[in-house]
Amino acid sequence: MPAALITGITGQDGLYLAEFLIAKGYEVHGLIRGQDNPKQHLVRSLVPEVQLHRGDLTDMTSLVRALRDSQPDEVYNLGAVSSVAYSWDNAHLTTDVTAVGVLNVLEALRLHLGDDPGRVRFYQASSSEIFGKAQETPQTERTLPWPRSPYGVSKVYAHYLTINSRESYGMHASSGILFNHESPRRGLEFVTRKISHGVARIALGLQDELVMGNLDAHRDWGFAGDYVEAMWLQLQRDEPDDYIVATGETHAVRDFVATAFQHVGIDDWERHVRTDPRFTRPAEVDHIVGDASKARTELGWKPRVAFRELVAMMVDADLAEQSRQSGR
Ligand code: GDP
């Protein structure tokens, strides 16, 4: 039975990946932060098979211990301070976790592996935020990064550190450059879930308006459940390498809003939406879209859930939850 260690197990991707690996017959271990992390109950109820280890990406000794105790064949580093908006106000914390945290995992792994550095396969969740002010369209594995936030800068560091680990030490280290991927498990601090949650509440009469930032930004949005399969496929390759994971389709935030409202039968959606500079950012990633042809040809990966289905899935999940909570 292969074993995997996942950092970021309590997040959207960690939960989907844990479910995916358990279905494949893996023994799954997760790193859990803090003394009494409230999200551990989520892991225990959704994926009770997961064995949790206490640790923190900023505490290298805890990572050495987690590796020793879990003896993984594969390590998936999904843990990060993951909100771009939050990263401006918390730039040091973002750097400590999202950049230096990756150095800690890779160094702990290098110590753990001794003179057999390729024995455990390492996956780094890299991000389309590295492209920021995009230097070409669509973005490929060879596009020059130009990050636009403390989060993006941290992800560039982590991406190149991963590449350097395989080039310098022969580690089996791969990066997946994941474009935005969403689901009903996405946190409310991200725009898609903020919209699906707000639209569901407006449809049920629990809220009147949705207050938004920049509606003109374009993102390549896929379904997180599809993206964790690409993570696993990447680590099954004998040669470590980096792959873009994206749908190849881009939509404005405005399209997501309109599609979500249309899904609940509201066509005059503009009546319910107001913009407020409070939600705009010091620098914006205006337009990104990924070219995942390398993943398609080499990994045989393609996304299954298209844009409209994703919006519908998220709005329906929020409608169900909000009507259960409110009794409407
Ligand atoms: P990101 O691509 O990792 O920054 O993911 P987000 O979901 O946080 O943001 C996606 C885009 O939505 C960005 O261009 C934001 O500026 C834009 N956006 C517009 N209004 C909002 C809002 O109210 N909240 C968030 N999080 N983003 C917003």
Tab-separated table of C-alpha atoms and ligand atoms in Angstrom:
chain	number	residue	atom	x	y	z
A	1	MET	CA	0.000	0.000	0.000
A	2	PRO	CA	1.657	3.303	-1.032
A	3	ALA	CA	1.687	6.096	1.548
A	4	ALA	CA	1.257	9.820	0.960
A	5	LEU	CA	1.799	12.814	3.217
A	6	ILE	CA	-0.296	15.903	2.433
A	7	THR	CA	0.369	19.362	3.848
A	8	GLY	CA	-2.685	21.636	3.696
A	9	ILE	CA	-4.950	18.639	4.392
A	10	THR	CA	-7.713	20.862	5.820
A	11	GLY	CA	-7.961	22.977	2.668
A	12	GLN	CA	-10.131	22.464	-0.399
A	13	ASP	CA	-7.428	20.645	-2.370
A	14	GLY	CA	-6.153	18.621	0.583
A	15	LEU	CA	-9.609	17.159	1.175
A	16	TYR	CA	-10.212	16.291	-2.488
A	17	LEU	CA	-6.732	14.801	-2.841
A	18	ALA	CA	-7.144	12.726	0.332
A	19	GLU	CA	-10.443	11.314	-0.984
A	20	PHE	CA	-8.844	10.601	-4.359
A	21	LEU	CA	-5.796	8.815	-2.883
A	22	ILE	CA	-7.864	6.773	-0.424
A	23	ALA	CA	-10.011	5.568	-3.334
A	24	LYS	CA	-6.760	4.526	-5.036
A	25	GLY	CA	-5.782	2.431	-2.008
A	26	TYR	CA	-3.241	4.795	-0.441
A	27	GLU	CA	-2.473	5.162	3.237
A	28	VAL	CA	-2.944	8.914	3.666
A	29	HIS	CA	-1.241	11.112	6.252
A	30	GLY	CA	-1.968	14.797	6.789
A	31	LEU	CA	-0.062	17.559	8.508
A	32	ILE	CA	-2.291	19.535	10.850
A	33	ARG	CA	-1.370	22.918	12.255
A	34	GLY	CA	-2.018	24.309	15.722
A	35	GLN	CA	-2.893	22.779	19.060
A	36	ASP	CA	-6.595	22.404	18.473
A	37	ASN	CA	-7.216	23.219	14.822
A	38	PRO	CA	-11.014	23.467	14.406
A	39	LYS	CA	-10.708	22.166	10.862
A	40	GLN	CA	-9.463	18.777	12.074
A	41	HIS	CA	-13.135	17.860	12.580
A	42	LEU	CA	-13.734	18.463	8.878
A	43	VAL	CA	-10.945	16.039	7.984
A	44	ARG	CA	-12.170	13.486	10.510
A	45	SER	CA	-15.737	13.594	9.208
A	46	LEU	CA	-15.005	13.703	5.458
A	47	VAL	CA	-11.938	11.447	5.316
A	48	PRO	CA	-11.744	9.557	8.618
A	49	GLU	CA	-9.053	7.224	7.224
A	50	VAL	CA	-6.481	10.039	7.208
A	51	GLN	CA	-3.830	9.835	9.926
A	52	LEU	CA	-3.094	13.316	11.238
A	53	HIS	CA	0.344	14.540	12.345
A	54	ARG	CA	0.865	17.773	14.204
A	55	GLY	CA	3.212	20.163	12.467
A	56	ASP	CA	3.692	23.468	10.758
A	57	LEU	CA	5.413	24.489	7.530
A	58	THR	CA	7.320	27.143	9.486
A	59	ASP	CA	8.701	24.556	11.947
A	60	MET	CA	11.208	22.337	10.184
A	61	THR	CA	11.661	19.921	13.083
A	62	SER	CA	7.956	19.135	12.980
A	63	LEU	CA	8.322	18.318	9.275
A	64	VAL	CA	11.262	15.975	9.910
A	65	ARG	CA	9.130	14.227	12.546
A	66	ALA	CA	6.081	13.971	10.270
A	67	LEU	CA	8.220	12.402	7.523
A	68	ARG	CA	9.759	9.941	9.974
A	69	ASP	CA	6.377	8.960	11.409
A	70	SER	CA	4.489	8.673	8.127
A	71	GLN	CA	7.256	7.173	5.907
A	72	PRO	CA	5.565	8.448	2.735
A	73	ASP	CA	6.263	7.438	-0.858
A	74	GLU	CA	4.770	10.718	-2.059
A	75	VAL	CA	4.632	14.171	-0.440
A	76	TYR	CA	2.104	16.725	-1.671
A	77	ASN	CA	2.815	20.262	-0.484
A	78	LEU	CA	-0.567	21.987	-0.664
A	79	GLY	CA	-0.207	24.052	2.513
A	80	ALA	CA	0.070	27.805	2.064
A	81	VAL	CA	-1.299	31.171	3.043
A	82	SER	CA	-3.425	31.037	-0.075
A	83	SER	CA	-5.387	34.277	-0.352
A	84	VAL	CA	-3.910	36.914	-2.638
A	85	ALA	CA	-6.010	39.657	-1.025
A	86	TYR	CA	-4.807	38.695	2.471
A	87	SER	CA	-1.171	38.489	1.354
A	88	TRP	CA	-0.756	42.274	1.048
A	89	ASP	CA	-1.634	42.841	4.678
A	90	ASN	CA	0.280	39.795	5.840
A	91	ALA	CA	3.293	39.768	3.553
A	92	HIS	CA	5.767	38.411	6.104
A	93	LEU	CA	3.492	35.589	7.181
A	94	THR	CA	2.779	34.747	3.534
A	95	THR	CA	6.521	34.639	2.818
A	96	ASP	CA	7.243	32.501	5.894
A	97	VAL	CA	4.614	29.903	4.988
A	98	THR	CA	4.183	30.021	1.221
A	99	ALA	CA	7.858	30.594	0.293
A	100	VAL	CA	10.160	29.593	3.177
A	101	GLY	CA	7.744	26.808	4.196
A	102	VAL	CA	8.595	25.067	0.932
A	103	LEU	CA	12.312	25.396	1.694
A	104	ASN	CA	11.587	23.754	5.059
A	105	VAL	CA	9.727	20.825	3.485
A	106	LEU	CA	12.390	20.280	0.844
A	107	GLU	CA	15.237	20.489	3.360
A	108	ALA	CA	13.439	18.140	5.762
A	109	LEU	CA	12.873	15.741	2.892
A	110	ARG	CA	16.521	15.952	1.832
A	111	LEU	CA	17.634	15.080	5.362
A	112	HIS	CA	15.079	12.281	5.508
A	113	LEU	CA	16.247	10.783	2.212
A	114	GLY	CA	19.992	10.816	2.900
A	115	ASP	CA	21.911	9.317	-0.011
A	116	ASP	CA	18.792	8.203	-1.921
A	117	PRO	CA	17.287	11.613	-2.824
A	118	GLY	CA	14.890	10.293	-5.479
A	119	ARG	CA	13.212	7.710	-3.222
A	120	VAL	CA	10.231	9.894	-2.272
A	121	ARG	CA	8.306	11.896	-4.866
A	122	PHE	CA	7.532	15.530	-4.043
A	123	TYR	CA	4.730	17.680	-5.461
A	124	GLN	CA	4.602	21.455	-5.133
A	125	ALA	CA	1.300	23.225	-5.722
A	126	SER	CA	2.519	26.096	-7.831
A	127	SER	CA	0.112	28.758	-9.020
A	128	SER	CA	-0.983	30.761	-12.043
A	129	GLU	CA	-0.465	33.804	-9.803
A	130	ILE	CA	3.224	33.508	-10.787
A	131	PHE	CA	2.223	34.897	-14.210
A	132	GLY	CA	0.510	38.006	-12.773
A	133	LYS	CA	1.131	40.659	-15.385
A	134	ALA	CA	1.058	38.040	-18.095
A	135	GLN	CA	3.912	38.259	-20.573
A	136	GLU	CA	2.133	36.141	-23.205
A	137	THR	CA	-1.281	34.578	-23.779
A	138	PRO	CA	-2.038	31.779	-23.134
A	139	GLN	CA	0.548	30.996	-20.467
A	140	THR	CA	2.647	27.845	-20.794
A	141	GLU	CA	5.342	26.171	-18.677
A	142	ARG	CA	7.854	28.452	-20.433
A	143	THR	CA	6.129	31.808	-19.884
A	144	LEU	CA	8.207	34.311	-17.909
A	145	PRO	CA	6.749	34.808	-14.409
A	146	TRP	CA	5.748	38.345	-13.372
A	147	PRO	CA	3.987	38.066	-10.019
A	148	ARG	CA	1.794	40.908	-8.740
A	149	SER	CA	1.329	40.209	-5.025
A	150	PRO	CA	3.298	38.954	-2.012
A	151	TYR	CA	1.493	35.653	-2.592
A	152	GLY	CA	2.596	35.501	-6.240
A	153	VAL	CA	6.186	36.380	-5.329
A	154	SER	CA	6.242	33.603	-2.713
A	155	LYS	CA	4.906	31.104	-5.244
A	156	VAL	CA	7.665	32.055	-7.717
A	157	TYR	CA	10.297	31.363	-5.049
A	158	ALA	CA	8.686	28.011	-4.220
A	159	HIS	CA	8.394	27.068	-7.881
A	160	TYR	CA	12.068	27.671	-8.638
A	161	LEU	CA	13.193	26.065	-5.394
A	162	THR	CA	11.341	22.911	-6.435
A	163	ILE	CA	13.032	22.953	-9.849
A	164	ASN	CA	16.397	23.510	-8.160
A	165	SER	CA	15.877	20.549	-5.843
A	166	ARG	CA	15.676	18.192	-8.760
A	167	GLU	CA	18.458	19.875	-10.750
A	168	SER	CA	20.840	20.187	-7.775
A	169	TYR	CA	20.188	17.072	-5.724
A	170	GLY	CA	18.385	14.671	-8.026
A	171	MET	CA	15.188	14.843	-6.012
A	172	HIS	CA	11.959	13.684	-7.654
A	173	ALA	CA	10.395	17.140	-7.284
A	174	SER	CA	7.627	18.439	-9.560
A	175	SER	CA	5.537	21.577	-9.692
A	176	GLY	CA	1.976	21.781	-10.937
A	177	ILE	CA	1.163	25.299	-12.095
A	178	LEU	CA	-2.485	25.266	-11.124
A	179	PHE	CA	-4.824	27.896	-12.485
A	180	ASN	CA	-7.732	28.935	-10.221
A	181	HIS	CA	-9.691	25.888	-9.140
A	182	GLU	CA	-12.888	26.091	-7.185
A	183	SER	CA	-15.589	23.993	-5.569
A	184	PRO	CA	-18.282	24.182	-2.889
A	185	ARG	CA	-15.379	23.682	-0.432
A	186	ARG	CA	-13.673	26.928	-1.465
A	187	GLY	CA	-13.308	29.505	1.323
A	188	LEU	CA	-15.546	32.595	1.311
A	189	GLU	CA	-12.504	34.847	0.873
A	190	PHE	CA	-12.261	33.748	-2.775
A	191	VAL	CA	-14.402	35.461	-5.350
A	192	THR	CA	-16.236	32.410	-6.742
A	193	ARG	CA	-17.479	31.198	-3.375
A	194	LYS	CA	-18.284	34.719	-2.251
A	195	ILE	CA	-20.502	34.972	-5.341
A	196	SER	CA	-22.174	31.539	-5.041
A	197	HIS	CA	-22.820	32.110	-1.336
A	198	GLY	CA	-24.164	35.647	-1.877
A	199	VAL	CA	-26.348	34.669	-4.831
A	200	ALA	CA	-27.836	31.736	-2.907
A	201	ARG	CA	-28.680	34.033	0.006
A	202	ILE	CA	-30.205	36.661	-2.305
A	203	ALA	CA	-32.296	33.971	-4.036
A	204	LEU	CA	-33.616	32.843	-0.638
A	205	GLY	CA	-34.333	36.405	0.466
A	206	LEU	CA	-31.679	36.331	3.193
A	207	GLN	CA	-29.574	39.172	1.762
A	208	ASP	CA	-30.188	42.052	-0.667
A	209	GLU	CA	-26.934	42.797	-2.367
A	210	LEU	CA	-23.509	41.529	-3.259
A	211	VAL	CA	-20.647	43.983	-2.731
A	212	MET	CA	-17.767	43.273	-5.079
A	213	GLY	CA	-14.348	44.499	-6.193
A	214	ASN	CA	-13.043	44.475	-9.779
A	215	LEU	CA	-15.546	42.726	-12.066
A	216	ASP	CA	-13.340	42.986	-15.146
A	217	ALA	CA	-10.535	40.620	-14.065
A	218	HIS	CA	-10.408	37.399	-16.087
A	219	ARG	CA	-9.592	33.987	-14.658
A	220	ASP	CA	-9.290	30.448	-15.976
A	221	TRP	CA	-11.546	28.647	-13.475
A	222	GLY	CA	-11.666	24.856	-13.181
A	223	PHE	CA	-13.043	22.350	-10.677
A	224	ALA	CA	-10.688	21.442	-7.812
A	225	GLY	CA	-11.771	17.791	-7.911
A	226	ASP	CA	-10.371	17.539	-11.453
A	227	TYR	CA	-7.111	19.247	-10.517
A	228	VAL	CA	-6.097	16.818	-7.762
A	229	GLU	CA	-6.083	14.025	-10.338
A	230	ALA	CA	-3.450	15.986	-12.290
A	231	MET	CA	-1.350	16.208	-9.100
A	232	TRP	CA	-1.348	12.451	-8.720
A	233	LEU	CA	-0.715	11.802	-12.430
A	234	GLN	CA	2.330	14.066	-12.249
A	235	LEU	CA	3.910	12.001	-9.485
A	236	GLN	CA	3.353	8.763	-11.403
A	237	ARG	CA	5.844	9.920	-14.063
A	238	ASP	CA	9.329	8.465	-13.697
A	239	GLU	CA	10.843	11.822	-14.653
A	240	PRO	CA	9.858	14.795	-12.469
A	241	ASP	CA	8.675	17.797	-14.455
A	242	ASP	CA	6.381	20.846	-14.317
A	243	TYR	CA	2.925	21.099	-15.856
A	244	ILE	CA	0.311	23.773	-16.414
A	245	VAL	CA	-3.091	22.622	-15.153
A	246	ALA	CA	-5.904	24.746	-16.580
A	247	THR	CA	-9.100	24.617	-18.626
A	248	GLY	CA	-7.865	26.898	-21.417
A	249	GLU	CA	-11.007	29.041	-21.087
A	250	THR	CA	-11.112	32.433	-19.410
A	251	HIS	CA	-14.066	34.390	-18.017
A	252	ALA	CA	-14.513	37.774	-16.401
A	253	VAL	CA	-15.586	37.930	-12.753
A	254	ARG	CA	-18.681	39.675	-14.179
A	255	ASP	CA	-19.510	36.490	-16.199
A	256	PHE	CA	-19.293	34.394	-13.055
A	257	VAL	CA	-21.675	36.794	-11.287
A	258	ALA	CA	-24.142	36.863	-14.206
A	259	THR	CA	-24.068	33.068	-14.661
A	260	ALA	CA	-24.650	32.487	-10.944
A	261	PHE	CA	-27.640	34.848	-10.859
A	262	GLN	CA	-29.081	33.363	-14.063
A	263	HIS	CA	-28.835	29.929	-12.478
A	264	VAL	CA	-31.310	31.019	-9.773
A	265	GLY	CA	-33.564	32.733	-12.339
A	266	ILE	CA	-32.469	36.327	-11.719
A	267	ASP	CA	-31.696	38.082	-15.011
A	268	ASP	CA	-31.582	41.691	-13.789
A	269	TRP	CA	-28.613	40.834	-11.596
A	270	GLU	CA	-27.024	44.283	-11.825
A	271	ARG	CA	-29.748	45.504	-9.465
A	272	HIS	CA	-28.247	43.322	-6.734
A	273	VAL	CA	-24.542	44.080	-7.278
A	274	ARG	CA	-22.561	47.058	-6.035
A	275	THR	CA	-18.817	47.619	-6.310
A	276	ASP	CA	-16.732	49.037	-3.498
A	277	PRO	CA	-13.049	50.047	-3.712
A	278	ARG	CA	-12.589	48.224	-0.401
A	279	PHE	CA	-12.377	45.013	-2.447
A	280	THR	CA	-9.961	46.223	-5.115
A	281	ARG	CA	-6.267	45.417	-4.835
A	282	PRO	CA	-3.004	47.395	-4.899
A	283	ALA	CA	-2.094	45.550	-8.111
A	284	GLU	CA	-4.330	43.333	-10.207
A	285	VAL	CA	-3.842	40.214	-12.286
A	286	ASP	CA	-6.027	41.315	-15.171
A	287	HIS	CA	-6.204	38.396	-17.535
A	288	ILE	CA	-4.795	34.897	-17.302
A	289	VAL	CA	-5.535	31.700	-19.204
A	290	GLY	CA	-3.505	28.510	-19.246
A	291	ASP	CA	-2.378	26.227	-22.050
A	292	ALA	CA	-2.478	22.731	-20.532
A	293	SER	CA	-1.511	20.868	-23.712
A	294	LYS	CA	1.604	19.367	-22.106
A	295	ALA	CA	-0.528	17.862	-19.298
A	296	ARG	CA	-3.006	16.607	-21.878
A	297	THR	CA	-0.400	14.850	-24.043
A	298	GLU	CA	2.043	13.629	-21.383
A	299	LEU	CA	-0.299	12.936	-18.453
A	300	GLY	CA	-3.485	12.185	-20.384
A	301	TRP	CA	-5.239	14.744	-18.155
A	302	LYS	CA	-8.170	16.930	-19.095
A	303	PRO	CA	-10.734	18.802	-17.026
A	304	ARG	CA	-14.190	17.230	-16.803
A	305	VAL	CA	-16.261	20.056	-15.295
A	306	ALA	CA	-16.887	23.083	-17.535
A	307	PHE	CA	-17.504	26.688	-16.415
A	308	ARG	CA	-21.334	26.626	-16.327
A	309	GLU	CA	-21.426	23.318	-14.482
A	310	LEU	CA	-18.930	24.631	-11.942
A	311	VAL	CA	-21.021	27.737	-11.271
A	312	ALA	CA	-24.191	25.630	-10.987
A	313	MET	CA	-22.512	23.120	-8.639
A	314	MET	CA	-21.336	25.895	-6.316
A	315	VAL	CA	-24.615	27.824	-6.287
A	316	ASP	CA	-26.643	24.632	-5.720
A	317	ALA	CA	-24.426	23.613	-2.782
A	318	ASP	CA	-24.826	27.048	-1.189
A	319	LEU	CA	-28.588	27.034	-1.816
A	320	ALA	CA	-28.865	23.684	-0.032
A	321	GLU	CA	-26.723	24.813	2.894
A	322	GLN	CA	-28.407	28.203	3.285
A	323	SER	CA	-31.911	26.791	3.093
A	324	ARG	CA	-31.018	24.110	5.653
A	325	GLN	CA	-29.582	26.740	8.003
A	326	SER	CA	-32.415	29.235	7.566
A	327	GLY	CA	-35.321	26.851	7.157
A	328	ARG	CA	-36.386	28.648	3.910
B	1	GDP	P1	-6.955	34.962	-7.066
B	1	GDP	O1	-7.011	34.867	-8.544
B	1	GDP	O2	-6.071	33.933	-6.457
B	1	GDP	O3	-6.647	36.341	-6.581
B	1	GDP	O4	-8.447	34.540	-6.563
B	1	GDP	P2	-9.677	35.382	-5.979
B	1	GDP	O5	-10.851	34.484	-6.093
B	1	GDP	O6	-9.358	35.926	-4.628
B	1	GDP	O7	-9.827	36.644	-6.971
B	1	GDP	C1	-10.082	36.482	-8.340
B	1	GDP	C2	-10.353	37.833	-8.974
B	1	GDP	O8	-11.600	38.335	-8.523
B	1	GDP	C3	-9.323	38.922	-8.665
B	1	GDP	O9	-8.978	39.570	-9.863
B	1	GDP	C4	-10.060	39.879	-7.748
B	1	GDP	O10	-9.637	41.238	-7.841
B	1	GDP	C5	-11.473	39.730	-8.270
B	1	GDP	N1	-12.506	40.152	-7.308
B	1	GDP	C6	-13.501	41.053	-7.532
B	1	GDP	N2	-14.248	41.216	-6.436
B	1	GDP	C7	-13.734	40.415	-5.477
B	1	GDP	C8	-14.089	40.150	-4.119
B	1	GDP	O11	-15.033	40.700	-3.578
B	1	GDP	N3	-13.324	39.220	-3.451
B	1	GDP	C9	-12.259	38.575	-4.046
B	1	GDP	N4	-11.555	37.659	-3.353
B	1	GDP	N5	-11.897	38.835	-5.320
B	1	GDP	C10	-12.614	39.739	-6.028
